[in-house]
Structures are given as structure tokens and as C-alpha cells.
mmCIF file of C-alpha atoms in Angstrom:
data_model
loop_
_atom_site.group_PDB
_atom_site.id
_atom_site.type_symbol
_atom_site.label_atom_id
_atom_site.label_comp_id
_atom_site.label_asym_id
_atom_site.label_seq_id
_atom_site.Cartn_x
_atom_site.Cartn_y
_atom_site.Cartn_z
ATOM 1 C CA UNK A 789 -213.992 6.267 -52.163
ATOM 2 C CA UNK A 790 -216.961 3.896 -52.050
ATOM 3 C CA UNK A 791 -216.037 2.476 -55.424
ATOM 4 C CA UNK A 792 -212.542 1.721 -54.135
ATOM 5 C CA UNK A 793 -213.492 0.226 -50.758
ATOM 6 C CA UNK A 794 -217.033 -1.040 -51.372
ATOM 7 C CA UNK A 795 -218.481 1.062 -48.536
ATOM 8 C CA UNK A 796 -217.712 4.209 -46.554
ATOM 9 C CA UNK A 797 -216.138 3.261 -43.246
ATOM 10 C CA UNK A 798 -215.621 5.802 -40.476
ATOM 11 C CA UNK A 799 -211.933 5.981 -41.388
ATOM 12 C CA UNK A 800 -212.774 6.758 -45.014
ATOM 13 C CA UNK A 801 -215.307 9.432 -44.009
ATOM 14 C CA UNK A 802 -212.717 11.012 -41.705
ATOM 15 C CA UNK A 803 -210.133 11.000 -44.483
ATOM 16 C CA UNK A 804 -212.570 12.586 -46.952
ATOM 17 C CA UNK A 805 -213.506 15.248 -44.394
ATOM 18 C CA UNK A 806 -209.882 16.120 -43.686
ATOM 19 C CA UNK A 807 -209.019 16.175 -47.371
ATOM 20 C CA UNK A 808 -211.899 18.513 -48.150
ATOM 21 C CA UNK A 809 -211.446 20.499 -44.919
ATOM 22 C CA UNK A 810 -214.987 19.696 -43.863
ATOM 23 C CA UNK A 811 -216.239 18.531 -40.468
ATOM 24 C CA UNK A 812 -217.008 14.815 -40.181
ATOM 25 C CA UNK A 813 -220.650 15.694 -39.456
ATOM 26 C CA UNK A 814 -221.017 17.308 -42.885
ATOM 27 C CA UNK A 815 -219.406 14.373 -44.713
ATOM 28 C CA UNK A 816 -221.542 11.931 -42.731
ATOM 29 C CA UNK A 817 -224.651 13.984 -43.546
ATOM 30 C CA UNK A 818 -224.011 13.673 -47.278
ATOM 31 C CA UNK A 819 -223.139 9.974 -47.021
ATOM 32 C CA UNK A 820 -226.381 9.200 -45.190
ATOM 33 C CA UNK A 821 -228.604 11.454 -47.304
ATOM 34 C CA UNK A 822 -228.006 9.692 -50.625
ATOM 35 C CA UNK A 823 -229.144 6.068 -50.720
ATOM 36 C CA UNK A 824 -226.395 5.024 -53.127
ATOM 37 C CA UNK A 825 -223.833 5.553 -50.375
ATOM 38 C CA UNK A 826 -223.452 2.830 -47.781
ATOM 39 C CA UNK A 827 -221.722 2.786 -44.425
ATOM 40 C CA UNK A 828 -221.582 -1.008 -44.209
ATOM 41 C CA UNK A 829 -220.201 -3.659 -46.559
ATOM 42 C CA UNK A 830 -222.684 -4.801 -49.166
ATOM 43 C CA UNK A 831 -223.421 -8.333 -50.250
ATOM 44 C CA UNK A 832 -222.354 -10.006 -53.449
ATOM 45 C CA UNK A 833 -225.818 -9.264 -54.868
ATOM 46 C CA UNK A 834 -228.221 -6.416 -54.201
ATOM 47 C CA UNK A 835 -232.002 -6.619 -54.397
ATOM 48 C CA UNK A 836 -233.647 -3.200 -54.308
ATOM 49 C CA UNK A 837 -237.404 -3.098 -53.778
ATOM 50 C CA UNK A 838 -239.124 0.123 -54.824
ATOM 51 C CA UNK A 839 -241.446 1.367 -52.114
ATOM 52 C CA UNK A 840 -242.855 4.366 -53.980
ATOM 53 C CA UNK A 841 -246.591 4.926 -53.885
ATOM 54 C CA UNK A 842 -247.449 2.965 -57.037
ATOM 55 C CA UNK A 843 -245.194 0.052 -56.098
ATOM 56 C CA UNK A 844 -246.428 0.000 -52.523
ATOM 57 C CA UNK A 845 -250.072 -0.066 -53.630
ATOM 58 C CA UNK A 846 -249.329 -2.916 -56.037
ATOM 59 C CA UNK A 847 -247.606 -5.171 -53.497
ATOM 60 C CA UNK A 848 -244.054 -3.993 -52.762
ATOM 61 C CA UNK A 849 -244.696 -4.543 -49.054
ATOM 62 C CA UNK A 850 -245.475 -8.225 -49.661
ATOM 63 C CA UNK A 851 -242.334 -8.595 -51.761
ATOM 64 C CA UNK A 852 -240.190 -6.999 -49.082
ATOM 65 C CA UNK A 853 -241.758 -9.069 -46.301
ATOM 66 C CA UNK A 854 -241.194 -12.237 -48.304
ATOM 67 C CA UNK A 855 -237.518 -11.460 -48.843
ATOM 68 C CA UNK A 856 -237.010 -10.606 -45.178
ATOM 69 C CA UNK A 857 -238.676 -13.826 -44.032
ATOM 70 C CA UNK A 858 -237.061 -16.108 -46.612
ATOM 71 C CA UNK A 859 -233.516 -14.824 -46.165
ATOM 72 C CA UNK A 860 -233.499 -13.688 -42.549
ATOM 73 C CA UNK A 861 -232.449 -10.152 -43.363
ATOM 74 C CA UNK A 862 -234.118 -6.810 -42.711
ATOM 75 C CA UNK A 863 -234.308 -3.994 -45.254
ATOM 76 C CA UNK A 864 -230.991 -2.173 -45.263
ATOM 77 C CA UNK A 865 -229.125 -5.280 -44.126
ATOM 78 C CA UNK A 866 -226.990 -8.013 -45.606
ATOM 79 C CA UNK A 867 -227.346 -11.757 -45.088
ATOM 80 C CA UNK A 868 -224.849 -13.364 -42.714
ATOM 81 C CA UNK A 869 -223.154 -15.158 -45.624
ATOM 82 C CA UNK A 870 -222.640 -11.868 -47.480
ATOM 83 C CA UNK A 871 -224.597 -13.064 -50.487
ATOM 84 C CA UNK A 872 -227.559 -10.624 -50.435
ATOM 85 C CA UNK A 873 -228.055 -7.003 -49.484
ATOM 86 C CA UNK A 874 -231.702 -5.972 -49.255
ATOM 87 C CA UNK A 875 -232.385 -2.332 -50.073
ATOM 88 C CA UNK A 876 -235.563 -0.275 -50.128
ATOM 89 C CA UNK A 877 -235.786 2.685 -52.501
ATOM 90 C CA UNK A 878 -238.240 5.540 -52.200
ATOM 91 C CA UNK A 879 -238.821 5.491 -55.949
ATOM 92 C CA UNK A 880 -236.920 4.028 -58.896
ATOM 93 C CA UNK A 881 -238.894 5.948 -61.515
ATOM 94 C CA UNK A 882 -240.716 2.971 -63.006
ATOM 95 C CA UNK A 883 -244.216 3.643 -61.681
ATOM 96 C CA UNK A 884 -245.877 2.334 -64.837
ATOM 97 C CA UNK A 885 -244.269 -1.068 -64.250
ATOM 98 C CA UNK A 886 -245.111 -1.295 -60.543
ATOM 99 C CA UNK A 887 -244.111 -3.091 -58.465
ATOM 100 C CA UNK A 888 -240.502 -2.634 -59.571
ATOM 101 C CA UNK A 889 -237.408 -4.409 -58.272
ATOM 102 C CA UNK A 890 -233.757 -3.883 -59.128
ATOM 103 C CA UNK A 891 -231.640 -7.020 -59.279
ATOM 104 C CA UNK A 892 -228.008 -5.904 -59.107
ATOM 105 C CA UNK A 893 -229.122 -2.606 -60.726
ATOM 106 C CA UNK A 894 -231.141 -4.379 -63.450
ATOM 107 C CA UNK A 895 -234.743 -3.134 -63.455
ATOM 108 C CA UNK A 896 -237.622 -5.610 -63.571
ATOM 109 C CA UNK A 897 -241.224 -4.471 -63.525
ATOM 110 C CA UNK A 898 -244.546 -6.027 -62.592
ATOM 111 C CA UNK A 899 -242.877 -8.302 -60.053
ATOM 112 C CA UNK A 900 -244.650 -10.694 -57.723
ATOM 113 C CA UNK A 901 -243.503 -12.002 -54.378
ATOM 114 C CA UNK A 902 -243.052 -15.483 -55.852
ATOM 115 C CA UNK A 903 -241.057 -14.266 -58.875
ATOM 116 C CA UNK A 904 -238.722 -12.189 -56.715
ATOM 117 C CA UNK A 905 -238.119 -14.999 -54.235
ATOM 118 C CA UNK A 906 -237.358 -17.424 -57.076
ATOM 119 C CA UNK A 907 -234.930 -15.064 -58.790
ATOM 120 C CA UNK A 908 -233.075 -14.154 -55.612
ATOM 121 C CA UNK A 909 -232.891 -17.807 -54.525
ATOM 122 C CA UNK A 910 -231.075 -18.487 -57.796
ATOM 123 C CA UNK A 911 -228.173 -16.330 -56.651
ATOM 124 C CA UNK A 912 -227.197 -19.006 -54.149
ATOM 125 C CA UNK A 913 -227.012 -21.707 -56.821
ATOM 126 C CA UNK A 914 -224.615 -19.603 -58.934
ATOM 127 C CA UNK A 915 -221.899 -19.013 -56.330
#
């Protein structure tokens, strides 16, 4: 359903629940448990900052703060122009390359605040 509509609206969750004969609370519980599901429309691009222990220790917090400040969006949100969704992951499984960032699902390791801001800023020039 998310692949078809881009996100899971309340109407879609209700439909899924009825189709599976499950209460809406159970469907909602699954949709909110897994971070790949989203209840709001996502931006054209997604930047996922790993906030696992290794990434956090090596500067993921600075990267996240820089993105929030530069683009006026909080983690879990999307910019007003719909260009960028900012996501925080508990762990992306790339601890040896910390801090790790996913750019539209493409993994990049050993990122710096400056490198991330530069790469994400480039998304606006390619619209």
C-alpha cells in the first residue's frame, strides 16, 4: 500500500485493517513500529542519519543538527517545499564506517557535517 500511495494515510490503514479483519489499532501498531513505514508524505529526497552508538559518538548529532538548522526541518519531518525528508535511524549496520548517512537509500560512510550539508544542498540545484 505504501509503495502505491507513497505513505500510509488513515484511510489506507483502515482499508488494510478491514481487508485483513484486524482492528485499526493493530494495523497502526505495525505501521508505527517499523521505520520504513510512514504516515505522512515523504519528500522527493530522503536523508537518513544513523544515530546508532558508533555513529552518535563520531558526530551524527552534529550532522543532524546541521541539517535541521540549514533546512528548517526536524528529524522525521519534510521541508515545506517537499524536497527533503529527514529521517533518523537507530542503526543502519555500518558501524565500521561511522558516522553513516543514507542519501536516497545510498549508504555513505565517514560523513562530516560539512559533506552532508553540501551533498543535500545539491538536491535543490537538480530539480
